[in-house]
Each structure stands twice: as structure tokens, then as C-alpha cells.
């Protein structure tokens, strides 16, 4: 099962989760008694190790060091012969683990899981190594989107190894989230965070997402704001917090965070400025008077453009035109649309500029813009032709108006209105 989207993200807001494989175990176990056992209460009986060959031990250390240093060719050339020829099951198990790590690093998750399964089934490993590999198996399964299997492996690791860690609950919460089991994900992530003095940012992100996806928008918003307050200078934390607030439709709170970030100098990319402008426009659309919010959007875009942060692209100039139009500054809207037109791959900006000019009774200026827009292509072609007909009629060019309206009559969206216009104009056929 593929996981659900973490958030309905604004442009550029991303959320990355990293699976970190456990360190490769070294073959040498001479110092095992010198350090405290990691799994002193494990239910698994410690097997008797059968590694007696100093040659095997030396090769294992050499091969596993090569794995850790990223020398895949050397690691495979040393470890594969151990797997094929060594009489020690323990040596074979550690060679399998090293080869599994090579598969994992190469992106062959299923191959890595297969080799690690063989290592775990081998039977001749001390508990510290065995349970380390079992935990690593859960990480591999999570990376391979085997979420149920990862949860089962962690449960087995915890039950038999008699060990409980914050990281294990976080892994479990990650898997539950991917399965869209949000209550379970929330419980696991809260448990992980309660067991750690320094919870990872990714844990908070999954917890926020689980709250948002399960309809607990207030909790998601509170956590988002708390995250930003704890990391006020981190753009990624800001983006994730804003994304959660957007998902919860808490637009004023999202704007408040971004305004604070702007004042603190955290807004440094064009995407940040554009996202803030979009937030202002979205907020304005939910009110009876969208002009004040639209004015803030215009100011934000102009500030970004003046400082060189926002590049002069088609999308950005068109957005400025849209914001200026909603704000009631038609001259600024037309200027922005005209700046966007040369960079456009479609005719939307040209038609929007033409529409404003028709309302201003500047039909002579509007006609070529609308024609250019239609030629480049627009989503609502019939409406564009009706607008062209209105502009031509304003210029008292009835033949051109009729020709444009006949084009509009060919579009199912505008056919009825266009035909009615043509009938009243005496040009119904």
C-alpha cells in the first residue's frame, strides 16, 4: 500500500523522511565481555559461537570495514568467499549481513531483505548481533514499503529482546502512518517523543501529519506552531508548519507564522514569498472584502521582486496581476499581465488583461490582446470569443463581433448564450 500524502503542500514545501540503516556489526567479538550487553534480558538463548579461524575473523573485519567505507567491490570480493567456503555459521551470518548492507546501499531492498533473513535464520549469532540485525530488518522493510512486516518485526524484536527505545516506536509510528492508521501512528510517535530528550524533527512531522489526516486540526496546528517556535530560523520547519496549518484550513495562523518569519529574515526563497502571497489571496477569498488581503499579496510580491528574491517569470507576474486585480488596482493588474505575456505558453494572461481593458472601455487596446490569447490557447475558448465579440461591438465593428460570437457558439460552454446573442443581432444562421 502506498502512503497517503503527508500534507497538501504549498509550492516548494516538502517533507523528507530518512531511513538510516543500523551500523554493520564487526566480526570480532573478543571485546564482547568488556562491554555491557545490549540485550541482557533477552528470551533468546545465547548460542555457542563457532568462529575459531583467525583467517576468517581477519577477512570478516576486512570485508565489513570495506562495507562501512563504501568500497562495495572490495567488500563483495572478501565477504562472498566467506559465505561460500567458511565452515563457521557465525562467519557466514556476518558475511550475509555485510552483503545485505551492500544490496541496501545499491537500492536493492528486496535483495537486502532476503540476505538479512538468511543471516537471522542462521542461528549462530550472539544476542547483541542477532537483535541488531532484526532491528535492521525492520528498517529495510520500512524502506521497501513492507509496513505491516516492519511493525511485526519491531514487535518481535521488542518482545524477545526485552528492549524498548524511542527510535523503535518512531519506526513503528512511521509504518502506521504509511498504512493510514493514524490513531496508532499518533500513539507510537507520542510514545517515542516521551522517551527522548531530543526528538527528531521527522517524528514531529509524522505526528503533525497524523493529526491533520485524522481530522484533529487543532492538535496539528498547535504542534506546528510549537515546532516553529522551537526552530524559528529553520525554513524547512517553517514550510512544514505552514503546510499543516493550511491542511487544517487555519489560514490566519499560517500567515502569522510567515509574517513572523519574514520579519526575522527567515523568508529567503522566492517560493516562501510566493507562498505568503498565495496565503493572503486564499484568506481574502474567505471574507466579504478580499481587497485588504489582496493588497498584502501585491506588496509581498513587489517586495520580493524589488529585492531580487522573486524572479520575473510568467507565473509570478500572472500571480501579481491576479492579486492586483482582486485588490482593485486594474492598471497594475494590466501591467503585470502584459509583462507575463511574452513568457507565456498559453493565452490566459493576455485574455485577462483584455477583459480588464474591455471593462474600462479600452476596446481598441483589448482586441489584439484577446486575439493573441485565443491564438496561444485558453481553457475557456468560448468565453474568450464572447469577450472578443464584446470588444468588437464596443468598436462598432459588427461583422467582427458576429464572427467572434459564431466561434463562441461552437463551444458547448457558451453555445446557448452565443446563439441567443446572434439571434437577437439578426445573425442567427
Tab-separated table of C-alpha atoms in Angstrom:
chain	number	residue	atom	x	y	z
A	1	UNK	CA	0.000	0.000	0.000
A	2	UNK	CA	1.347	3.429	-0.900
A	3	UNK	CA	1.263	6.043	1.808
A	4	UNK	CA	-1.112	8.988	1.806
A	5	UNK	CA	0.235	12.473	1.118
A	6	UNK	CA	1.828	13.962	4.215
A	7	UNK	CA	0.288	17.356	3.608
A	8	UNK	CA	-1.456	19.336	0.941
A	9	UNK	CA	1.763	21.258	0.486
A	10	UNK	CA	2.266	24.732	-0.847
A	11	UNK	CA	4.719	25.013	-3.701
A	12	UNK	CA	8.155	24.066	-2.548
A	13	UNK	CA	7.126	22.742	0.857
A	14	UNK	CA	8.451	19.262	1.241
A	15	UNK	CA	8.717	16.798	3.949
A	16	UNK	CA	11.592	14.272	3.821
A	17	UNK	CA	11.919	11.181	5.971
A	18	UNK	CA	15.231	9.291	6.029
A	19	UNK	CA	15.658	5.631	6.864
A	20	UNK	CA	19.065	5.119	8.460
A	21	UNK	CA	20.405	1.583	8.456
A	22	UNK	CA	21.964	0.270	11.643
A	23	UNK	CA	25.783	0.116	11.657
A	24	UNK	CA	27.268	-3.047	10.282
A	25	UNK	CA	28.408	-5.386	13.030
A	26	UNK	CA	32.100	-6.266	13.132
A	27	UNK	CA	33.149	-9.878	13.207
A	28	UNK	CA	35.423	-9.522	16.177
A	29	UNK	CA	33.740	-10.442	19.434
A	30	UNK	CA	36.842	-10.590	21.615
A	31	UNK	CA	35.767	-7.492	23.491
A	32	UNK	CA	32.194	-8.679	23.966
A	33	UNK	CA	32.690	-9.357	27.648
A	34	UNK	CA	34.328	-5.970	28.172
A	35	UNK	CA	31.154	-4.037	27.447
A	36	UNK	CA	27.669	-4.193	28.835
A	37	UNK	CA	25.270	-6.414	26.904
A	38	UNK	CA	22.616	-4.548	24.935
A	39	UNK	CA	20.026	-7.260	25.473
A	40	UNK	CA	20.710	-8.677	28.958
A	41	UNK	CA	17.121	-9.837	29.479
A	42	UNK	CA	16.512	-11.364	26.050
A	43	UNK	CA	14.436	-14.535	25.934
A	44	UNK	CA	16.617	-15.941	23.151
A	45	UNK	CA	19.273	-18.318	24.400
A	46	UNK	CA	22.808	-17.278	23.562
A	47	UNK	CA	24.264	-19.764	21.069
A	48	UNK	CA	27.785	-21.078	21.225
A	49	UNK	CA	29.903	-19.247	18.690
A	50	UNK	CA	31.844	-21.331	16.209
A	51	UNK	CA	34.309	-18.772	14.822
A	52	UNK	CA	37.716	-20.309	15.513
A	53	UNK	CA	39.628	-19.420	12.365
A	54	UNK	CA	41.791	-16.323	12.738
A	55	UNK	CA	41.872	-16.115	8.947
A	56	UNK	CA	38.055	-15.948	8.775
A	57	UNK	CA	37.989	-13.337	11.508
A	58	UNK	CA	40.598	-11.196	9.750
A	59	UNK	CA	38.724	-11.440	6.435
A	60	UNK	CA	35.420	-10.575	8.093
A	61	UNK	CA	36.874	-7.457	9.662
A	62	UNK	CA	38.421	-6.504	6.334
A	63	UNK	CA	35.177	-7.080	4.432
A	64	UNK	CA	32.950	-5.298	6.933
A	65	UNK	CA	35.346	-2.351	7.116
A	66	UNK	CA	35.042	-2.127	3.331
A	67	UNK	CA	31.248	-2.056	3.665
A	68	UNK	CA	31.459	0.773	6.170
A	69	UNK	CA	33.883	2.743	3.993
A	70	UNK	CA	31.692	2.340	0.906
A	71	UNK	CA	34.084	0.118	-1.054
A	72	UNK	CA	31.432	-2.235	-2.424
A	73	UNK	CA	33.718	-4.067	-4.847
A	74	UNK	CA	36.254	-4.950	-2.187
A	75	UNK	CA	33.576	-5.846	0.362
A	76	UNK	CA	31.888	-8.278	-2.003
A	77	UNK	CA	35.173	-9.847	-3.099
A	78	UNK	CA	36.078	-10.539	0.551
A	79	UNK	CA	32.677	-11.463	2.006
A	80	UNK	CA	31.288	-13.688	-0.735
A	81	UNK	CA	34.074	-16.315	-0.377
A	82	UNK	CA	33.439	-16.403	3.385
A	83	UNK	CA	29.773	-17.106	2.728
A	84	UNK	CA	30.617	-19.780	0.175
A	85	UNK	CA	33.518	-21.557	1.897
A	86	UNK	CA	33.715	-20.819	5.624
A	87	UNK	CA	32.844	-23.663	7.984
A	88	UNK	CA	31.724	-21.132	10.606
A	89	UNK	CA	27.993	-20.385	10.611
A	90	UNK	CA	28.742	-17.225	12.601
A	91	UNK	CA	31.157	-16.025	9.940
A	92	UNK	CA	28.581	-16.807	7.254
A	93	UNK	CA	25.906	-14.859	9.157
A	94	UNK	CA	28.065	-11.752	9.418
A	95	UNK	CA	29.091	-12.057	5.772
A	96	UNK	CA	25.376	-12.189	4.893
A	97	UNK	CA	24.767	-9.047	6.902
A	98	UNK	CA	27.586	-7.231	5.128
A	99	UNK	CA	26.336	-8.331	1.721
A	100	UNK	CA	22.814	-7.305	2.712
A	101	UNK	CA	24.104	-3.818	3.509
A	102	UNK	CA	25.692	-3.658	0.062
A	103	UNK	CA	22.341	-4.548	-1.509
A	104	UNK	CA	20.604	-1.908	0.599
A	105	UNK	CA	23.114	0.792	-0.340
A	106	UNK	CA	22.667	-0.128	-4.008
A	107	UNK	CA	18.884	0.284	-3.734
A	108	UNK	CA	18.120	-3.452	-3.950
A	109	UNK	CA	15.868	-3.572	-0.906
A	110	UNK	CA	14.332	-6.952	-1.622
A	111	UNK	CA	17.782	-8.459	-2.140
A	112	UNK	CA	18.933	-6.925	1.142
A	113	UNK	CA	15.919	-8.304	2.992
A	114	UNK	CA	16.477	-11.776	1.538
A	115	UNK	CA	20.113	-11.891	2.655
A	116	UNK	CA	19.328	-10.468	6.079
A	117	UNK	CA	16.601	-13.104	6.520
A	118	UNK	CA	19.196	-15.784	5.831
A	119	UNK	CA	21.525	-14.233	8.390
A	120	UNK	CA	18.800	-14.204	11.058
A	121	UNK	CA	17.821	-17.791	10.285
A	122	UNK	CA	21.443	-18.918	10.589
A	123	UNK	CA	21.106	-19.270	14.343
A	124	UNK	CA	24.730	-18.819	15.398
A	125	UNK	CA	24.951	-15.186	16.458
A	126	UNK	CA	25.290	-13.597	19.895
A	127	UNK	CA	22.168	-11.805	21.065
A	128	UNK	CA	23.606	-8.330	20.570
A	129	UNK	CA	24.335	-9.067	16.917
A	130	UNK	CA	21.119	-11.018	16.346
A	131	UNK	CA	18.801	-8.327	17.676
A	132	UNK	CA	20.773	-5.591	15.947
A	133	UNK	CA	20.168	-7.392	12.664
A	134	UNK	CA	16.499	-7.905	13.499
A	135	UNK	CA	16.098	-4.168	14.090
A	136	UNK	CA	17.913	-3.517	10.825
A	137	UNK	CA	15.445	-5.860	9.128
A	138	UNK	CA	12.558	-3.663	10.297
A	139	UNK	CA	14.307	-0.637	8.796
A	140	UNK	CA	14.806	-2.445	5.497
A	141	UNK	CA	11.150	-3.495	5.443
A	142	UNK	CA	10.008	0.058	6.108
A	143	UNK	CA	12.194	1.323	3.275
A	144	UNK	CA	10.709	-1.359	0.984
A	145	UNK	CA	7.154	-0.260	1.935
A	146	UNK	CA	6.528	-3.550	3.756
A	147	UNK	CA	4.865	-1.643	6.552
A	148	UNK	CA	2.941	-4.453	8.240
A	149	UNK	CA	6.063	-6.611	8.184
A	150	UNK	CA	8.117	-3.805	9.735
A	151	UNK	CA	5.593	-3.440	12.561
A	152	UNK	CA	5.611	-7.203	13.180
A	153	UNK	CA	9.418	-7.316	13.183
A	154	UNK	CA	9.649	-4.485	15.717
A	155	UNK	CA	7.064	-6.200	17.925
A	156	UNK	CA	9.105	-9.417	17.818
A	157	UNK	CA	12.350	-7.509	18.451
A	158	UNK	CA	10.814	-5.793	21.466
A	159	UNK	CA	9.181	-8.943	22.876
A	160	UNK	CA	12.176	-11.266	22.503
A	161	UNK	CA	14.987	-8.778	23.014
A	162	UNK	CA	13.258	-7.237	26.017
A	163	UNK	CA	14.390	-3.791	24.942
A	164	UNK	CA	12.381	-0.639	24.295
A	165	UNK	CA	13.673	2.505	22.610
A	166	UNK	CA	12.311	5.799	21.340
A	167	UNK	CA	13.621	5.012	17.858
A	168	UNK	CA	11.693	1.741	17.704
A	169	UNK	CA	8.401	3.495	18.482
A	170	UNK	CA	9.214	6.160	15.896
A	171	UNK	CA	9.813	3.478	13.269
A	172	UNK	CA	6.525	1.876	14.247
A	173	UNK	CA	4.723	5.220	14.044
A	174	UNK	CA	6.191	5.844	10.609
A	175	UNK	CA	4.881	2.486	9.388
A	176	UNK	CA	1.422	3.068	10.882
A	177	UNK	CA	1.268	6.468	9.220
A	178	UNK	CA	2.096	4.956	5.842
A	179	UNK	CA	-0.708	2.453	6.382
A	180	UNK	CA	-3.047	5.390	7.115
A	181	UNK	CA	-3.593	4.043	10.632
A	182	UNK	CA	-3.418	7.488	12.149
A	183	UNK	CA	-4.519	6.786	15.757
A	184	UNK	CA	-1.840	4.089	16.020
A	185	UNK	CA	0.719	6.409	14.413
A	186	UNK	CA	-0.132	9.166	16.900
A	187	UNK	CA	0.194	6.812	19.879
A	188	UNK	CA	3.538	5.455	18.661
A	189	UNK	CA	5.024	8.879	17.922
A	190	UNK	CA	3.888	10.308	21.265
A	191	UNK	CA	5.494	7.325	22.983
A	192	UNK	CA	8.728	7.874	21.048
A	193	UNK	CA	8.815	11.549	21.961
A	194	UNK	CA	8.124	10.822	25.624
A	195	UNK	CA	11.201	8.571	25.715
A	196	UNK	CA	13.636	11.049	24.142
A	197	UNK	CA	15.179	14.291	25.339
A	198	UNK	CA	15.818	15.302	21.732
A	199	UNK	CA	13.001	14.037	19.476
A	200	UNK	CA	13.865	14.111	15.798
A	201	UNK	CA	12.102	16.669	13.610
A	202	UNK	CA	10.764	13.856	11.442
A	203	UNK	CA	8.887	12.440	14.437
A	204	UNK	CA	7.088	15.741	14.942
A	205	UNK	CA	6.356	15.898	11.231
A	206	UNK	CA	4.695	12.479	11.198
A	207	UNK	CA	2.770	13.332	14.352
A	208	UNK	CA	1.567	16.608	12.809
A	209	UNK	CA	0.588	14.826	9.619
A	210	UNK	CA	-1.272	12.114	11.525
A	211	UNK	CA	-3.227	14.727	13.453
A	212	UNK	CA	-4.056	16.562	10.227
A	213	UNK	CA	-5.049	13.441	8.292
A	214	UNK	CA	-7.249	12.190	11.142
A	215	UNK	CA	-9.179	15.444	11.359
A	216	UNK	CA	-7.538	16.653	14.584
A	217	UNK	CA	-6.702	20.015	13.076
A	218	UNK	CA	-6.375	21.886	16.365
A	219	UNK	CA	-3.715	19.486	17.647
A	220	UNK	CA	-1.916	19.638	14.315
A	221	UNK	CA	-1.931	23.438	14.365
A	222	UNK	CA	-0.694	23.635	17.946
A	223	UNK	CA	2.158	21.260	17.224
A	224	UNK	CA	3.036	23.132	14.028
A	225	UNK	CA	3.308	26.432	15.861
A	226	UNK	CA	5.297	24.826	18.670
A	227	UNK	CA	7.707	23.347	16.149
A	228	UNK	CA	8.335	26.710	14.526
A	229	UNK	CA	8.811	28.431	17.865
A	230	UNK	CA	11.445	25.827	18.739
A	231	UNK	CA	13.184	26.244	15.362
A	232	UNK	CA	12.458	29.847	14.289
A	233	UNK	CA	15.372	30.039	11.860
A	234	UNK	CA	14.763	26.770	10.028
A	235	UNK	CA	12.998	27.224	6.651
A	236	UNK	CA	12.075	23.520	6.457
A	237	UNK	CA	10.350	23.639	9.836
A	238	UNK	CA	8.521	26.770	8.711
A	239	UNK	CA	7.346	25.133	5.488
A	240	UNK	CA	6.125	22.040	7.296
A	241	UNK	CA	4.324	24.100	9.936
A	242	UNK	CA	2.630	26.220	7.274
A	243	UNK	CA	1.651	23.103	5.337
A	244	UNK	CA	-0.058	21.614	8.392
A	245	UNK	CA	-1.882	24.853	9.163
A	246	UNK	CA	-3.030	25.018	5.549
A	247	UNK	CA	-4.256	21.429	5.746
A	248	UNK	CA	-6.225	22.406	8.848
A	249	UNK	CA	-7.527	25.490	6.979
A	250	UNK	CA	-6.076	27.709	9.680
A	251	UNK	CA	-5.003	30.387	7.217
A	252	UNK	CA	-4.643	33.319	9.651
A	253	UNK	CA	-2.348	31.223	11.847
A	254	UNK	CA	-0.284	30.226	8.813
A	255	UNK	CA	0.007	33.869	7.745
A	256	UNK	CA	1.018	34.879	11.272
A	257	UNK	CA	3.879	32.368	11.213
A	258	UNK	CA	5.075	33.506	7.796
A	259	UNK	CA	4.865	37.190	8.718
A	260	UNK	CA	6.948	36.477	11.805
A	261	UNK	CA	9.420	34.534	9.687
A	262	UNK	CA	9.616	37.398	7.192
A	263	UNK	CA	10.309	39.892	9.974
A	264	UNK	CA	13.059	37.593	11.301
A	265	UNK	CA	14.633	37.213	7.876
A	266	UNK	CA	13.772	33.513	7.540
A	267	UNK	CA	11.904	34.058	4.270
A	268	UNK	CA	14.778	33.839	1.831
A	269	UNK	CA	13.483	31.992	-1.225
A	270	UNK	CA	11.098	33.018	-3.965
A	271	UNK	CA	8.843	30.099	-3.006
A	272	UNK	CA	8.488	31.487	0.524
A	273	UNK	CA	7.374	34.882	-0.765
A	274	UNK	CA	5.056	33.375	-3.357
A	275	UNK	CA	3.506	31.074	-0.748
A	276	UNK	CA	2.840	34.024	1.565
A	277	UNK	CA	1.204	35.924	-1.292
A	278	UNK	CA	-0.965	32.905	-2.089
A	279	UNK	CA	-1.946	32.627	1.565
A	280	UNK	CA	-3.094	36.249	1.554
A	281	UNK	CA	-5.212	35.608	-1.546
A	282	UNK	CA	-6.734	32.410	-0.128
A	283	UNK	CA	-7.567	34.206	3.106
A	284	UNK	CA	-9.132	37.087	1.228
A	285	UNK	CA	-11.394	34.738	-0.711
A	286	UNK	CA	-12.984	33.602	2.556
A	287	UNK	CA	-14.009	37.143	3.540
A	288	UNK	CA	-16.647	39.556	2.311
A	289	UNK	CA	-13.947	42.068	1.363
A	290	UNK	CA	-10.883	40.395	-0.207
A	291	UNK	CA	-9.182	43.663	-1.142
A	292	UNK	CA	-7.095	44.196	2.034
A	293	UNK	CA	-5.628	40.701	1.822
A	294	UNK	CA	-5.030	41.086	-1.894
A	295	UNK	CA	-3.178	44.345	-1.266
A	296	UNK	CA	-0.874	42.476	1.139
A	297	UNK	CA	-0.296	39.856	-1.557
A	298	UNK	CA	0.648	42.593	-4.023
A	299	UNK	CA	3.022	44.187	-1.526
A	300	UNK	CA	4.659	40.853	-0.731
A	301	UNK	CA	5.236	40.056	-4.400
A	302	UNK	CA	6.540	43.546	-5.157
A	303	UNK	CA	8.884	43.408	-2.152
A	304	UNK	CA	10.252	40.092	-3.349
A	305	UNK	CA	10.660	41.308	-6.920
A	306	UNK	CA	12.291	44.583	-5.847
A	307	UNK	CA	14.832	42.729	-3.711
A	308	UNK	CA	15.595	40.261	-6.490
A	309	UNK	CA	14.332	37.276	-4.492
A	310	UNK	CA	11.332	36.654	-6.762
A	311	UNK	CA	12.342	36.188	-10.416
A	312	UNK	CA	10.334	37.770	-13.197
A	313	UNK	CA	8.626	34.634	-14.516
A	314	UNK	CA	5.301	34.125	-16.218
A	315	UNK	CA	3.772	32.514	-13.138
A	316	UNK	CA	4.948	35.245	-10.765
A	317	UNK	CA	3.842	38.142	-12.955
A	318	UNK	CA	0.487	36.491	-13.593
A	319	UNK	CA	0.052	35.991	-9.843
A	320	UNK	CA	0.846	39.678	-9.306
A	321	UNK	CA	-1.751	40.548	-11.946
A	322	UNK	CA	-4.358	38.373	-10.237
A	323	UNK	CA	-3.611	39.905	-6.839
A	324	UNK	CA	-3.689	43.464	-8.177
A	325	UNK	CA	-6.992	42.807	-9.921
A	326	UNK	CA	-8.596	41.489	-6.719
A	327	UNK	CA	-7.131	44.462	-4.853
A	328	UNK	CA	-8.874	46.802	-7.286
A	329	UNK	CA	-5.735	48.184	-8.926
A	330	UNK	CA	-6.638	47.491	-12.540
A	331	UNK	CA	-3.745	49.468	-14.017
A	332	UNK	CA	-1.213	47.471	-12.029
A	333	UNK	CA	-3.001	44.226	-12.960
A	334	UNK	CA	-2.841	45.009	-16.684
A	335	UNK	CA	0.831	45.984	-16.420
A	336	UNK	CA	1.664	42.698	-14.668
A	337	UNK	CA	-0.304	40.641	-17.185
A	338	UNK	CA	1.432	42.412	-20.085
A	339	UNK	CA	4.796	41.613	-18.503
A	340	UNK	CA	3.784	37.948	-18.258
A	341	UNK	CA	2.541	37.651	-21.857
A	342	UNK	CA	5.924	37.351	-23.649
A	343	UNK	CA	6.899	34.472	-21.337
A	344	UNK	CA	3.562	32.695	-21.565
A	345	UNK	CA	2.952	29.295	-23.123
A	346	UNK	CA	-0.791	29.931	-23.119
A	347	UNK	CA	-3.071	32.913	-23.589
A	348	UNK	CA	-4.599	33.253	-20.133
A	349	UNK	CA	-2.709	36.401	-19.108
A	350	UNK	CA	-3.443	38.113	-22.424
A	351	UNK	CA	-7.177	37.412	-22.171
A	352	UNK	CA	-7.289	38.573	-18.552
A	353	UNK	CA	-5.604	41.836	-19.497
A	354	UNK	CA	-8.066	42.203	-22.364
A	355	UNK	CA	-11.001	41.587	-20.046
A	356	UNK	CA	-9.960	44.437	-17.752
A	357	UNK	CA	-9.476	46.760	-20.729
A	358	UNK	CA	-12.948	45.933	-22.089
A	359	UNK	CA	-14.476	46.883	-18.722
A	360	UNK	CA	-12.510	50.147	-18.930
A	361	UNK	CA	-13.911	50.666	-22.431
A	362	UNK	CA	-10.413	50.480	-23.894
A	363	UNK	CA	-11.579	48.161	-26.621
A	364	UNK	CA	-9.019	49.121	-29.245
A	365	UNK	CA	-6.233	48.065	-26.872
A	366	UNK	CA	-8.160	44.989	-25.742
A	367	UNK	CA	-8.868	43.383	-29.132
A	368	UNK	CA	-5.280	42.427	-30.088
A	369	UNK	CA	-4.606	41.099	-26.610
A	370	UNK	CA	-7.681	38.875	-26.663
A	371	UNK	CA	-6.859	37.676	-30.175
A	372	UNK	CA	-3.321	36.865	-29.101
A	373	UNK	CA	-4.629	34.969	-26.081
A	374	UNK	CA	-7.026	32.896	-28.168
A	375	UNK	CA	-4.250	32.084	-30.642
A	376	UNK	CA	-1.988	30.819	-27.846
A	377	UNK	CA	-4.785	28.786	-26.275
A	378	UNK	CA	-7.053	29.266	-23.277
A	379	UNK	CA	-9.079	26.902	-21.115
A	380	UNK	CA	-12.413	28.602	-21.833
A	381	UNK	CA	-12.212	29.423	-25.508
A	382	UNK	CA	-15.905	30.199	-25.881
A	383	UNK	CA	-15.771	32.817	-23.139
A	384	UNK	CA	-12.707	34.383	-24.774
A	385	UNK	CA	-14.535	34.669	-28.096
A	386	UNK	CA	-17.544	36.234	-26.346
A	387	UNK	CA	-15.189	38.768	-24.756
A	388	UNK	CA	-13.688	39.472	-28.171
A	389	UNK	CA	-17.174	39.964	-29.595
A	390	UNK	CA	-17.959	42.465	-26.840
A	391	UNK	CA	-14.757	44.393	-27.584
A	392	UNK	CA	-15.514	44.448	-31.321
A	393	UNK	CA	-19.053	45.577	-30.620
A	394	UNK	CA	-17.611	48.410	-28.485
A	395	UNK	CA	-15.627	49.458	-31.553
A	396	UNK	CA	-18.852	49.284	-33.587
A	397	UNK	CA	-17.348	46.559	-35.745
A	398	UNK	CA	-20.482	44.429	-36.061
A	399	UNK	CA	-19.150	41.940	-38.663
A	400	UNK	CA	-16.149	41.146	-36.484
A	401	UNK	CA	-18.381	40.865	-33.399
A	402	UNK	CA	-20.682	38.414	-35.219
A	403	UNK	CA	-17.701	36.373	-36.435
A	404	UNK	CA	-16.336	36.095	-32.894
A	405	UNK	CA	-19.738	35.185	-31.483
A	406	UNK	CA	-20.156	32.436	-34.076
A	407	UNK	CA	-16.921	30.962	-32.793
A	408	UNK	CA	-18.319	31.137	-29.257
A	409	UNK	CA	-21.433	29.311	-30.468
A	410	UNK	CA	-19.240	26.326	-31.350
A	411	UNK	CA	-18.152	25.862	-27.725
A	412	UNK	CA	-20.641	23.830	-25.639
A	413	UNK	CA	-19.911	26.033	-22.604
A	414	UNK	CA	-21.070	29.207	-24.343
A	415	UNK	CA	-23.217	27.871	-27.184
A	416	UNK	CA	-26.606	28.810	-25.700
A	417	UNK	CA	-25.665	32.392	-24.816
A	418	UNK	CA	-23.826	32.941	-28.095
A	419	UNK	CA	-26.717	31.655	-30.211
A	420	UNK	CA	-29.151	33.838	-28.303
A	421	UNK	CA	-26.908	36.873	-28.929
A	422	UNK	CA	-26.669	36.015	-32.623
A	423	UNK	CA	-30.449	35.610	-32.881
A	424	UNK	CA	-31.057	38.991	-31.306
A	425	UNK	CA	-28.432	40.540	-33.592
A	426	UNK	CA	-30.223	39.110	-36.617
A	427	UNK	CA	-27.368	36.789	-37.440
A	428	UNK	CA	-28.792	33.534	-36.160
A	429	UNK	CA	-27.842	31.444	-39.190
